[in-house]
mmCIF file of C-alpha atoms in Angstrom:
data_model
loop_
_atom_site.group_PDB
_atom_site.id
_atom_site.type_symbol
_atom_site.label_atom_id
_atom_site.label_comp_id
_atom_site.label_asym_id
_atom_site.label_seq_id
_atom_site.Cartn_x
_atom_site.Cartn_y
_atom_site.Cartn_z
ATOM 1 C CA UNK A 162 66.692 -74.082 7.384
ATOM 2 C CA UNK A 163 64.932 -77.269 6.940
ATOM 3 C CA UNK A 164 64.259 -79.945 4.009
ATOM 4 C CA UNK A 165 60.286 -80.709 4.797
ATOM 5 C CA UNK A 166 57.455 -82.942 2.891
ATOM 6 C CA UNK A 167 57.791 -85.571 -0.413
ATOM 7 C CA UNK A 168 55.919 -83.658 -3.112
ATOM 8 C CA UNK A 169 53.731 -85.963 -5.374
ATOM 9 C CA UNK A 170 51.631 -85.476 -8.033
ATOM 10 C CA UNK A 171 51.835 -83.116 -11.427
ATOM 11 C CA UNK A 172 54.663 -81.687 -10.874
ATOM 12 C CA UNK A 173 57.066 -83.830 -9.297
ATOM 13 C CA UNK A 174 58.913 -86.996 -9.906
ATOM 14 C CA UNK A 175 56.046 -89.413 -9.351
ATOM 15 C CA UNK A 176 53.527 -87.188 -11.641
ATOM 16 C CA UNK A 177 56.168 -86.596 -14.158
ATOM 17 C CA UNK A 178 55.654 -88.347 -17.920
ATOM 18 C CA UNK A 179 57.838 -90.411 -20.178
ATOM 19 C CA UNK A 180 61.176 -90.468 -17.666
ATOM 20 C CA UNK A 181 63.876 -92.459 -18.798
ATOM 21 C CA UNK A 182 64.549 -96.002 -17.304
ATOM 22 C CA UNK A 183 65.259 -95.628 -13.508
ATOM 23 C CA UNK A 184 65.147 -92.110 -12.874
ATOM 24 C CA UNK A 185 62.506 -92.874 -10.374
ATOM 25 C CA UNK A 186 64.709 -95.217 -8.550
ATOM 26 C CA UNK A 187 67.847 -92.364 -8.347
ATOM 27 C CA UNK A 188 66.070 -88.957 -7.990
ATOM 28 C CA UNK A 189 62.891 -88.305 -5.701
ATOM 29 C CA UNK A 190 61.376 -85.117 -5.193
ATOM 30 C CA UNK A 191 61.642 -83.201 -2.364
ATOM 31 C CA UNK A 192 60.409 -79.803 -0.175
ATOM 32 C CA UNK A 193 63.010 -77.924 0.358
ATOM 33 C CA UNK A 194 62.297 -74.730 3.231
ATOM 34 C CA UNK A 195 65.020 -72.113 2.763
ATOM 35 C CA UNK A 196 63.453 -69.543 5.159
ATOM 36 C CA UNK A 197 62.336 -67.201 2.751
ATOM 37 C CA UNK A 198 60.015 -69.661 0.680
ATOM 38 C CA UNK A 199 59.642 -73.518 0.103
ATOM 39 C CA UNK A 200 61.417 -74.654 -3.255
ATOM 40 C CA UNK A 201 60.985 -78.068 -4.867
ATOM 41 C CA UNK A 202 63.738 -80.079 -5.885
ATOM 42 C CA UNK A 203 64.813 -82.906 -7.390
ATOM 43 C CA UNK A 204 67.952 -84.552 -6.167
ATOM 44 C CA UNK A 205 69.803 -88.083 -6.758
ATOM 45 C CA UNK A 206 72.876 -89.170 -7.225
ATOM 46 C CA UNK A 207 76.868 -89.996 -5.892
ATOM 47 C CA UNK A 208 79.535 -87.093 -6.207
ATOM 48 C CA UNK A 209 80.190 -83.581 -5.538
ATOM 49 C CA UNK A 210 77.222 -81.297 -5.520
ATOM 50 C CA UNK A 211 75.855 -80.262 -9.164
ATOM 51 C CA UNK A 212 72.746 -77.454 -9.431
ATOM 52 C CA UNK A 213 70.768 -77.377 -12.637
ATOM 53 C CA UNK A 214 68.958 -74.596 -13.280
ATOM 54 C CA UNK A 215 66.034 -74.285 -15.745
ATOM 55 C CA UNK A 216 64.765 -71.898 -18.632
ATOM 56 C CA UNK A 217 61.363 -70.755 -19.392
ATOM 57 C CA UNK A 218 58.802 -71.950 -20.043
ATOM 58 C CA UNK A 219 59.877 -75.072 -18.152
ATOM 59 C CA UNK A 220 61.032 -76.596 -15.074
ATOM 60 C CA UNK A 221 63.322 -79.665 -13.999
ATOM 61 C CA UNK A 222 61.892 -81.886 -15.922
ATOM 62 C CA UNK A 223 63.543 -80.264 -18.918
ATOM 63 C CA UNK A 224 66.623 -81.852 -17.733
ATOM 64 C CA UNK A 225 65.467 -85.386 -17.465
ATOM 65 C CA UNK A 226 67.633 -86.670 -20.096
ATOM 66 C CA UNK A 227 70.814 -86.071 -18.848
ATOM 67 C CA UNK A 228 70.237 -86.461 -14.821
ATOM 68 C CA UNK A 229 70.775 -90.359 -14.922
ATOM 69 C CA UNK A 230 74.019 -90.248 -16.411
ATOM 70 C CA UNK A 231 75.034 -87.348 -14.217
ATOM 71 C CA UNK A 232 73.840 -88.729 -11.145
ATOM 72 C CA UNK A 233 76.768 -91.370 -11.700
ATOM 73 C CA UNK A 234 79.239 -88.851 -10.871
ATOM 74 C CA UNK A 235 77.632 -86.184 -9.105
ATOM 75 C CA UNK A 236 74.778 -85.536 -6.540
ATOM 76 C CA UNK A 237 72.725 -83.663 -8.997
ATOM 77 C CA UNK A 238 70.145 -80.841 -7.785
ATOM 78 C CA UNK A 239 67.105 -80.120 -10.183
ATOM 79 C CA UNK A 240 65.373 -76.975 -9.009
ATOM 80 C CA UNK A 241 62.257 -75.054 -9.720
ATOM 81 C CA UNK A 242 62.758 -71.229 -9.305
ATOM 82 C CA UNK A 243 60.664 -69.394 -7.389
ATOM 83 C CA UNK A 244 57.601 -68.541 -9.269
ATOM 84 C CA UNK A 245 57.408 -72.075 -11.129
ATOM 85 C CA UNK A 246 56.167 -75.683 -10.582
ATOM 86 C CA UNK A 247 56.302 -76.735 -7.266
ATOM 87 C CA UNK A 248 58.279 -74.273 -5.640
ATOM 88 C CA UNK A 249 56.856 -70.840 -4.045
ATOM 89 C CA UNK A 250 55.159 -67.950 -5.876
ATOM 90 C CA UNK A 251 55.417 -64.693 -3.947
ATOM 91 C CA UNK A 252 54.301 -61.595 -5.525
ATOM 92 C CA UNK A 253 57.952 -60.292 -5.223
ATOM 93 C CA UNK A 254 61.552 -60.980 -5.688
ATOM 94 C CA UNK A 255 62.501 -62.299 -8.973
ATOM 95 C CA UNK A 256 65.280 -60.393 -10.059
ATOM 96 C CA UNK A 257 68.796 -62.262 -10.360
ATOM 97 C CA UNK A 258 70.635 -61.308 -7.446
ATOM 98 C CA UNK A 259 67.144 -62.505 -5.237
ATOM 99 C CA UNK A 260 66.995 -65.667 -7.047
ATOM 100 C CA UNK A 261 70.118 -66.254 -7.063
ATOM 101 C CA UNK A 262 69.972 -66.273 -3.368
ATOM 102 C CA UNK A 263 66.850 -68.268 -3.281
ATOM 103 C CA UNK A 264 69.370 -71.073 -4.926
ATOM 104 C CA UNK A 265 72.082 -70.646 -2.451
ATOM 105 C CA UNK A 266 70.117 -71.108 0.532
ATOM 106 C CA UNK A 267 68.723 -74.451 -1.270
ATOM 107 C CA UNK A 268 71.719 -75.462 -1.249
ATOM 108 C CA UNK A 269 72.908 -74.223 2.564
ATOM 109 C CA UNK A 270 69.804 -75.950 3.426
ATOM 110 C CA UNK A 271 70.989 -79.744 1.528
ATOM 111 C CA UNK A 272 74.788 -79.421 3.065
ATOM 112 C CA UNK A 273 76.224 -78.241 -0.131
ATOM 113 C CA UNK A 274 78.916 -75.468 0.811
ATOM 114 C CA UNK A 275 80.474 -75.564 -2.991
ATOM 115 C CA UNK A 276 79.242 -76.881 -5.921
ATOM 116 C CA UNK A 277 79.091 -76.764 -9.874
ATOM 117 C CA UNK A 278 76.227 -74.772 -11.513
ATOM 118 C CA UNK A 279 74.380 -75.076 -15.070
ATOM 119 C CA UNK A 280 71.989 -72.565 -15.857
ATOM 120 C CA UNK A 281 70.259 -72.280 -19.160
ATOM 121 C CA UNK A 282 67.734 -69.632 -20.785
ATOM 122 C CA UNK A 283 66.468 -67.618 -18.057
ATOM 123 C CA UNK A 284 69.140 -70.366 -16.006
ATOM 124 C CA UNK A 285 72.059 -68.665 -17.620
ATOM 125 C CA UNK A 286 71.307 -65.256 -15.837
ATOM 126 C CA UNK A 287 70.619 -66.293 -12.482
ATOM 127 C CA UNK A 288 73.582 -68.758 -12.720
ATOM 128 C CA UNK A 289 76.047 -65.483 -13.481
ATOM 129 C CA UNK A 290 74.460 -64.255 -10.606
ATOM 130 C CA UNK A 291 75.268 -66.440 -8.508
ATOM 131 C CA UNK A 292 78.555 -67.061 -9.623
ATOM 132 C CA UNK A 293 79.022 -63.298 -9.351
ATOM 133 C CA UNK A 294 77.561 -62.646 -5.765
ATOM 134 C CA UNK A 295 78.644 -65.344 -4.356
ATOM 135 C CA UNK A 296 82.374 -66.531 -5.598
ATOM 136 C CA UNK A 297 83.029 -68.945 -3.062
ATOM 137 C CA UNK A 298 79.990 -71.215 -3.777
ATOM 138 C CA UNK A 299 80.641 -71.943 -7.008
ATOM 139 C CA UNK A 300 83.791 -74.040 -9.042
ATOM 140 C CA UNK A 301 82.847 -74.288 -12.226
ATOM 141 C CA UNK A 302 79.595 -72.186 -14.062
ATOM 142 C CA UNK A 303 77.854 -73.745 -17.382
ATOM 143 C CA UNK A 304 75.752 -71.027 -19.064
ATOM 144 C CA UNK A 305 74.106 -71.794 -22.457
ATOM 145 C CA UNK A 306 70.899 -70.147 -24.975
ATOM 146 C CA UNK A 307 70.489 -66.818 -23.107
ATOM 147 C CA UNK A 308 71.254 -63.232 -23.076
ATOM 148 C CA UNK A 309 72.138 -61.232 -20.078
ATOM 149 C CA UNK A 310 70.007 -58.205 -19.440
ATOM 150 C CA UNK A 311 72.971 -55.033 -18.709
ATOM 151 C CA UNK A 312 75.769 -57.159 -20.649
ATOM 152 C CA UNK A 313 74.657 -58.372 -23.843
ATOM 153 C CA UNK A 314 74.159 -56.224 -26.352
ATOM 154 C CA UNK A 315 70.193 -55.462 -26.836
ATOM 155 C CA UNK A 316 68.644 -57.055 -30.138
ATOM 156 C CA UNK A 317 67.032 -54.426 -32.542
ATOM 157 C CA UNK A 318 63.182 -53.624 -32.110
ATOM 158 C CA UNK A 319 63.310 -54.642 -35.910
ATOM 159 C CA UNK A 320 64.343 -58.477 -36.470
ATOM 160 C CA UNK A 321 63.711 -60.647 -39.589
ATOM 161 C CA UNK A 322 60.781 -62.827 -39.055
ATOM 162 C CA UNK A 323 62.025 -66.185 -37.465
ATOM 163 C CA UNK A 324 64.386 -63.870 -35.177
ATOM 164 C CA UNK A 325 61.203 -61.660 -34.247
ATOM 165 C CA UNK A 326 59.206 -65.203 -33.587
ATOM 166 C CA UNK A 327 61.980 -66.612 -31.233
ATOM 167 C CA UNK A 328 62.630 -63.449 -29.167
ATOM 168 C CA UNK A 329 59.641 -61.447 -29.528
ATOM 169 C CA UNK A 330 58.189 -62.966 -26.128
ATOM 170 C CA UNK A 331 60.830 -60.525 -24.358
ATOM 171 C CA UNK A 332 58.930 -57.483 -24.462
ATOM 172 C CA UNK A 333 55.702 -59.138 -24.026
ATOM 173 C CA UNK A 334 56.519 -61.175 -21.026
ATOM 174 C CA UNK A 335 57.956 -57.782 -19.040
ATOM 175 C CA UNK A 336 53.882 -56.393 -19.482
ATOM 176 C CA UNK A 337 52.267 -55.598 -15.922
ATOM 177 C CA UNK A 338 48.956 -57.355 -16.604
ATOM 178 C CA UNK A 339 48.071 -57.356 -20.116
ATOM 179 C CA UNK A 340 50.335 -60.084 -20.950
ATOM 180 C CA UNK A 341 48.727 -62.765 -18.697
ATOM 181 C CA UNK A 342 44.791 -61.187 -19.589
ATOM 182 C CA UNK A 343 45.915 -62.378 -23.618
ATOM 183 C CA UNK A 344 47.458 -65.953 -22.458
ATOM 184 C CA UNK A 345 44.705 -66.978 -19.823
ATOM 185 C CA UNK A 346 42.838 -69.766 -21.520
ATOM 186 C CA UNK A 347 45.284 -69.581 -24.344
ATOM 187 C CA UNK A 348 48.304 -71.233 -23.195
ATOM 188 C CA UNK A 349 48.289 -73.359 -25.948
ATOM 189 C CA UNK A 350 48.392 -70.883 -28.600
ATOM 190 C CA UNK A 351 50.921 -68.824 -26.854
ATOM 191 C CA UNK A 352 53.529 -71.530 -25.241
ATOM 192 C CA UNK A 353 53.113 -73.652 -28.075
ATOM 193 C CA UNK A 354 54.538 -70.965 -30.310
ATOM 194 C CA UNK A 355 57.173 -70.236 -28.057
ATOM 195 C CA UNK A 356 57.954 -74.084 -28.140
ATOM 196 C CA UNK A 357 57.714 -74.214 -31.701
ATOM 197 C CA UNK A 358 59.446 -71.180 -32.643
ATOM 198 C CA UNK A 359 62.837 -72.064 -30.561
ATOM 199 C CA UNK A 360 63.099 -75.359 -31.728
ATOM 200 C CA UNK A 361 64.511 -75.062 -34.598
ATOM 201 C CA UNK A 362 64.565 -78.288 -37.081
ATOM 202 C CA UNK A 363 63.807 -80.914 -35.064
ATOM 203 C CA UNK A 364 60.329 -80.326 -32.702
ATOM 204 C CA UNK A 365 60.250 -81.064 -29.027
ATOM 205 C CA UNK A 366 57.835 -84.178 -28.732
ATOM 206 C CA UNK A 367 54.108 -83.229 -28.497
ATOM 207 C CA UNK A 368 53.317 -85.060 -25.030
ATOM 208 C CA UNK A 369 56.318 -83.153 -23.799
ATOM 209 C CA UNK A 370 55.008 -79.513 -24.555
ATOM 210 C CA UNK A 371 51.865 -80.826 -23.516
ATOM 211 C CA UNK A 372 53.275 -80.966 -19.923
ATOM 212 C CA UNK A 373 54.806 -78.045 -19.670
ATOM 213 C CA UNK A 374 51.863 -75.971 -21.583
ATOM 214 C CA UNK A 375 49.701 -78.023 -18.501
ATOM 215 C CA UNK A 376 52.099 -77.212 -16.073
ATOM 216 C CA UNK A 377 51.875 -73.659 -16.327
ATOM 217 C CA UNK A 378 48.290 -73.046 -16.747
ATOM 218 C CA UNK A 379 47.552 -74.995 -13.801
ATOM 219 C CA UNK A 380 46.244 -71.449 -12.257
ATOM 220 C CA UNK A 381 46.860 -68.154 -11.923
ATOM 221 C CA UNK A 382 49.841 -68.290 -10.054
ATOM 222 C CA UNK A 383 51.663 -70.220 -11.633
ATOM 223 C CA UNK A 384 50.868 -67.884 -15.279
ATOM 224 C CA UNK A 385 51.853 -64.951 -13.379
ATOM 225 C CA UNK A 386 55.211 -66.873 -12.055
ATOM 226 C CA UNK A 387 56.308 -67.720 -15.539
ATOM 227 C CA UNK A 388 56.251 -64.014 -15.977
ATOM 228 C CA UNK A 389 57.897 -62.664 -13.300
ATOM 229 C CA UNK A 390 61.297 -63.275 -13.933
ATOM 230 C CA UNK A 391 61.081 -60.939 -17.288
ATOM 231 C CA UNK A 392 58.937 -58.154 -15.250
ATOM 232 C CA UNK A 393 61.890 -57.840 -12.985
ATOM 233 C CA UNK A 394 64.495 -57.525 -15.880
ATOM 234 C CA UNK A 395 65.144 -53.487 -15.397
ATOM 235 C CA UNK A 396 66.280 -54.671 -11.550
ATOM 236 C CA UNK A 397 67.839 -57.293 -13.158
ATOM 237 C CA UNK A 398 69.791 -55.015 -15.777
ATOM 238 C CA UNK A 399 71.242 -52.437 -13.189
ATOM 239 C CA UNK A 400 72.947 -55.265 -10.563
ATOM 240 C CA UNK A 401 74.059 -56.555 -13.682
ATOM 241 C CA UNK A 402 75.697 -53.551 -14.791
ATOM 242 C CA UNK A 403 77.022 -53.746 -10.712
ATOM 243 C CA UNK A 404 78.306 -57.334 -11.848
ATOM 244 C CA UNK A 405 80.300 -56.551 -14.417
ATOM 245 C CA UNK A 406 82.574 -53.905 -12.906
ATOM 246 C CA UNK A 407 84.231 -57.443 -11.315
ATOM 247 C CA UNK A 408 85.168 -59.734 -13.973
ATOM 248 C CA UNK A 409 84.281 -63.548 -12.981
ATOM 249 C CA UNK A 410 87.671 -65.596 -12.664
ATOM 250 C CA UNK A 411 86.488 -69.167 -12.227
ATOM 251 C CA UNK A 412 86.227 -71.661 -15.162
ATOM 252 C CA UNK A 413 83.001 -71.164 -17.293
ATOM 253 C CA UNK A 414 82.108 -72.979 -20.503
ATOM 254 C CA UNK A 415 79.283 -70.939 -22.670
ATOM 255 C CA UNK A 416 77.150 -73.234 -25.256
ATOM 256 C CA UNK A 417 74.659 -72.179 -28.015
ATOM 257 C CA UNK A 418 72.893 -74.434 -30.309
ATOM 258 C CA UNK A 419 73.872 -73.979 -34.301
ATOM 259 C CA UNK A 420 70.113 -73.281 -35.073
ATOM 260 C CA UNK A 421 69.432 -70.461 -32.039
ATOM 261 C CA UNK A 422 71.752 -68.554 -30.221
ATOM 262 C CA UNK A 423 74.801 -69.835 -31.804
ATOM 263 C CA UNK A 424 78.466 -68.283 -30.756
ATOM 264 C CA UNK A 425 76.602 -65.311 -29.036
ATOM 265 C CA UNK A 426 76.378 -66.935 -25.231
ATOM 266 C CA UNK A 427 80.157 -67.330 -25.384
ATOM 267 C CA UNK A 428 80.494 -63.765 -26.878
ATOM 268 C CA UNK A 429 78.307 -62.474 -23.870
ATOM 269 C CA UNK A 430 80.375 -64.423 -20.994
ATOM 270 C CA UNK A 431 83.473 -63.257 -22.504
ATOM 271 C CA UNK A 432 82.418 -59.791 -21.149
ATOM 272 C CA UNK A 433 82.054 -60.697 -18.066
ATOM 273 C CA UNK A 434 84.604 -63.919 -17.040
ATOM 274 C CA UNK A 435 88.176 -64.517 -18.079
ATOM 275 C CA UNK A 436 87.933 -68.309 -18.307
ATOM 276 C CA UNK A 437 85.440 -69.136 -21.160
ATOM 277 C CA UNK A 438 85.592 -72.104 -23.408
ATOM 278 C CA UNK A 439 82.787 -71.968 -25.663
ATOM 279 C CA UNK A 440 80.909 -74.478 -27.765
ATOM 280 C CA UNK A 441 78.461 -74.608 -30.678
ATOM 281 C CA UNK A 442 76.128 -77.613 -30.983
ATOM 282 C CA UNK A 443 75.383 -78.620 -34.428
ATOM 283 C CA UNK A 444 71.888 -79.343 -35.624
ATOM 284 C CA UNK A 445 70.897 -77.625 -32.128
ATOM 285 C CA UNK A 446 68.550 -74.765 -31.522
ATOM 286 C CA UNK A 447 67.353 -73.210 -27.893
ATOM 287 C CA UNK A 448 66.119 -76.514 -26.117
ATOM 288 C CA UNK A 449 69.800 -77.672 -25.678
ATOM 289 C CA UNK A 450 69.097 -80.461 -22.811
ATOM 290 C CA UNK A 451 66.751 -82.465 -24.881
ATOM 291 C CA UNK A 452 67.450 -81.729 -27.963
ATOM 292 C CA UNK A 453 71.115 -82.745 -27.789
ATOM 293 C CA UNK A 454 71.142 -84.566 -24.553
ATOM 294 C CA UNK A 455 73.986 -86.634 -25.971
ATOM 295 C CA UNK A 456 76.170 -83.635 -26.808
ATOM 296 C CA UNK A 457 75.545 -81.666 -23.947
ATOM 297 C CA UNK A 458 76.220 -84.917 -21.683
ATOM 298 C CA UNK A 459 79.995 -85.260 -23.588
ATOM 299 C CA UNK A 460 80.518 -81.219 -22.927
ATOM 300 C CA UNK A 461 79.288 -81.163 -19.592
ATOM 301 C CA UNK A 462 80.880 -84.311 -18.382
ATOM 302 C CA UNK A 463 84.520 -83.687 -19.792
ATOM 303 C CA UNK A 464 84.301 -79.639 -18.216
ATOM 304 C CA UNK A 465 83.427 -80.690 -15.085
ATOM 305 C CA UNK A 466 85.853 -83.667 -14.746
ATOM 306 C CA UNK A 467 88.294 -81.519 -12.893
ATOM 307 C CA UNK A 468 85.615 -80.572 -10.120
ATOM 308 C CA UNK A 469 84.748 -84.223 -9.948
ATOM 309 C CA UNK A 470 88.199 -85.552 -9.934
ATOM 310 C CA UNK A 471 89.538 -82.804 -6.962
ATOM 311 C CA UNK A 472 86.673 -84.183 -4.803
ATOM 312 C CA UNK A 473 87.182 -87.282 -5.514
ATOM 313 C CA UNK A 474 90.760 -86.830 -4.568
ATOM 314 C CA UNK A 475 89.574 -84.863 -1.398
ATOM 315 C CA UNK A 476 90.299 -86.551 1.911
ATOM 316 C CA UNK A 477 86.852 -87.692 3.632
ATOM 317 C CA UNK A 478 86.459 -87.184 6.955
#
């Protein structure tokens, strides 16, 4: 396994809009070739190893807020899954256990043997995933704003109407075909709802849902990869029913924003881990790392402060 190529363009570091003061001179995007397929990541930063793992319909750049102050005490790694932005997008292999594996070979292939993980939205279930099929990568999990298809209970086909706008994209996005005939050429329509919907109060900025909306209907493939992950939920569902049979044990800290998912991501990890601290953020809803960058920065940064401290404390070779 092999790191290959600077990526440059949409996309990447250098194409990306509106970062915050310096990111370019801490993170740089990268190629990274894991044997299976190339992923792109974005990595900066001093510290033990710290993977960030997006939601849909977005990729690393949704964590652009927070990465500068984490990259002061951690080497933080911003990933695109397989199927979105600049990584890969086989036809195949996007249920959990698959990606999750995708993630630790990223990180075999960067030198990291253990690290901290932060999943959120689709995140959240390939960071369990990870955490539960491979317990000695991983010290401390962060989940937040996501069910987990085979342990959360299953919302109702019948949902009052803001519920039914915020999670009716479930069902559609498992579709074979039709769903991606609709959304061709209406991306707008479509992913701007979606942004819309789960934001709650306070709206994501327009030039920022303008990137991802331009992200993803860059072409075909990369429509169909936003999908993929949801059309491989009933794979997804039965390792996950595997999963649970083996309780996690390592620290995890659940978080739902006040205006979304609320206490329910700690309810769902407390069915699977024995460790869970749990937090609510108010004045939240789904899009957790820019809406509350602040907040999440405070949770994320005090949770992990035992991981950084132990490797600080670590004797270097």
């Amino acid at each position: 396994m092999s790191s290959s190529s600077t990526p440059e363009g949409p996309g990447s570091v250098s194409g990306a809009p509106n970062l915050p003061a310096g990111f370019t001179g801490t993170f740089t995007s990268r190629y990274v070739d894991t044997g299976e397929l190339r992923l792109h990541a974005v990595t900066g930063g001093e510290g033990p190893p710290l993977l960030l793992v997006h939601g849909w319909p977005q990729l690393w750049y949704q964590f652009r807020l927070i990465m500068p102050a984490l990259a002061r005490d951690f080497c933080v790694v911003a990933v695109d899954q397989r199927g979105i932005g600049l990584s890969d997008k086989p036809q195949g292999g996007y249920d959990t256990a698959t990606l999750a594996n995708d993630l630790v070979a990223l990180m075999d292939a960067l030198g990291h043997q253990r690290f901290a993980l932060y999943g959120t939205d689709v995140g959240m279930p390939i960071a369990y995933a990870l955490a539960a099929d491979h317990r000695d990568r991983v010290d401390r999990l962060v989940v937040s704003e996501a069910p987990i298809p085979g342990i959360s209970p299953s919302p109702p086909l019948f949902l009052p109407p803001p519920l039914n706008a915020m999670l009716w994209h479930l069902a559609f996005n498992q579709l074979p075909k039709i769903n991606e005939q609709l959304v061709s050429g209406r991306e707008d329509i479509f992913f701007g709802a979606e942004f819309d919907a789960s934001a709650g109060t306070h709206k994501l900025p327009a030039d920022t849902v303008r990137y991802y909306i331009d992200t993803v209907a860059a072409d075909a493939d990369h429509l169909r990869g936003s999908f993929e992950f949801y059309r491989a939920i009933p794979t997804t569902t039965e390792q996950n029913q595997q999963r649970k049979t083996r309780r996690l044990t390592l620290p995890v800290l659940a978080i739902g924003g006040a205006e979304s998912t609320g206490e329910a991501v700690g309810n769902t990890m407390m069915l699977t881990a024995d460790d869970v601290q749990t937090l609510v953020i108010p004045g939240c809803a789904h899009w957790v790392a820019e809406q509350a960058p602040e907040e999440l920065l405070t949770a994320l940064t005090t949770f992990l402060a035992p991981y950084r401290d132990k490797a600080a404390a670590a004797p270097h070779p």
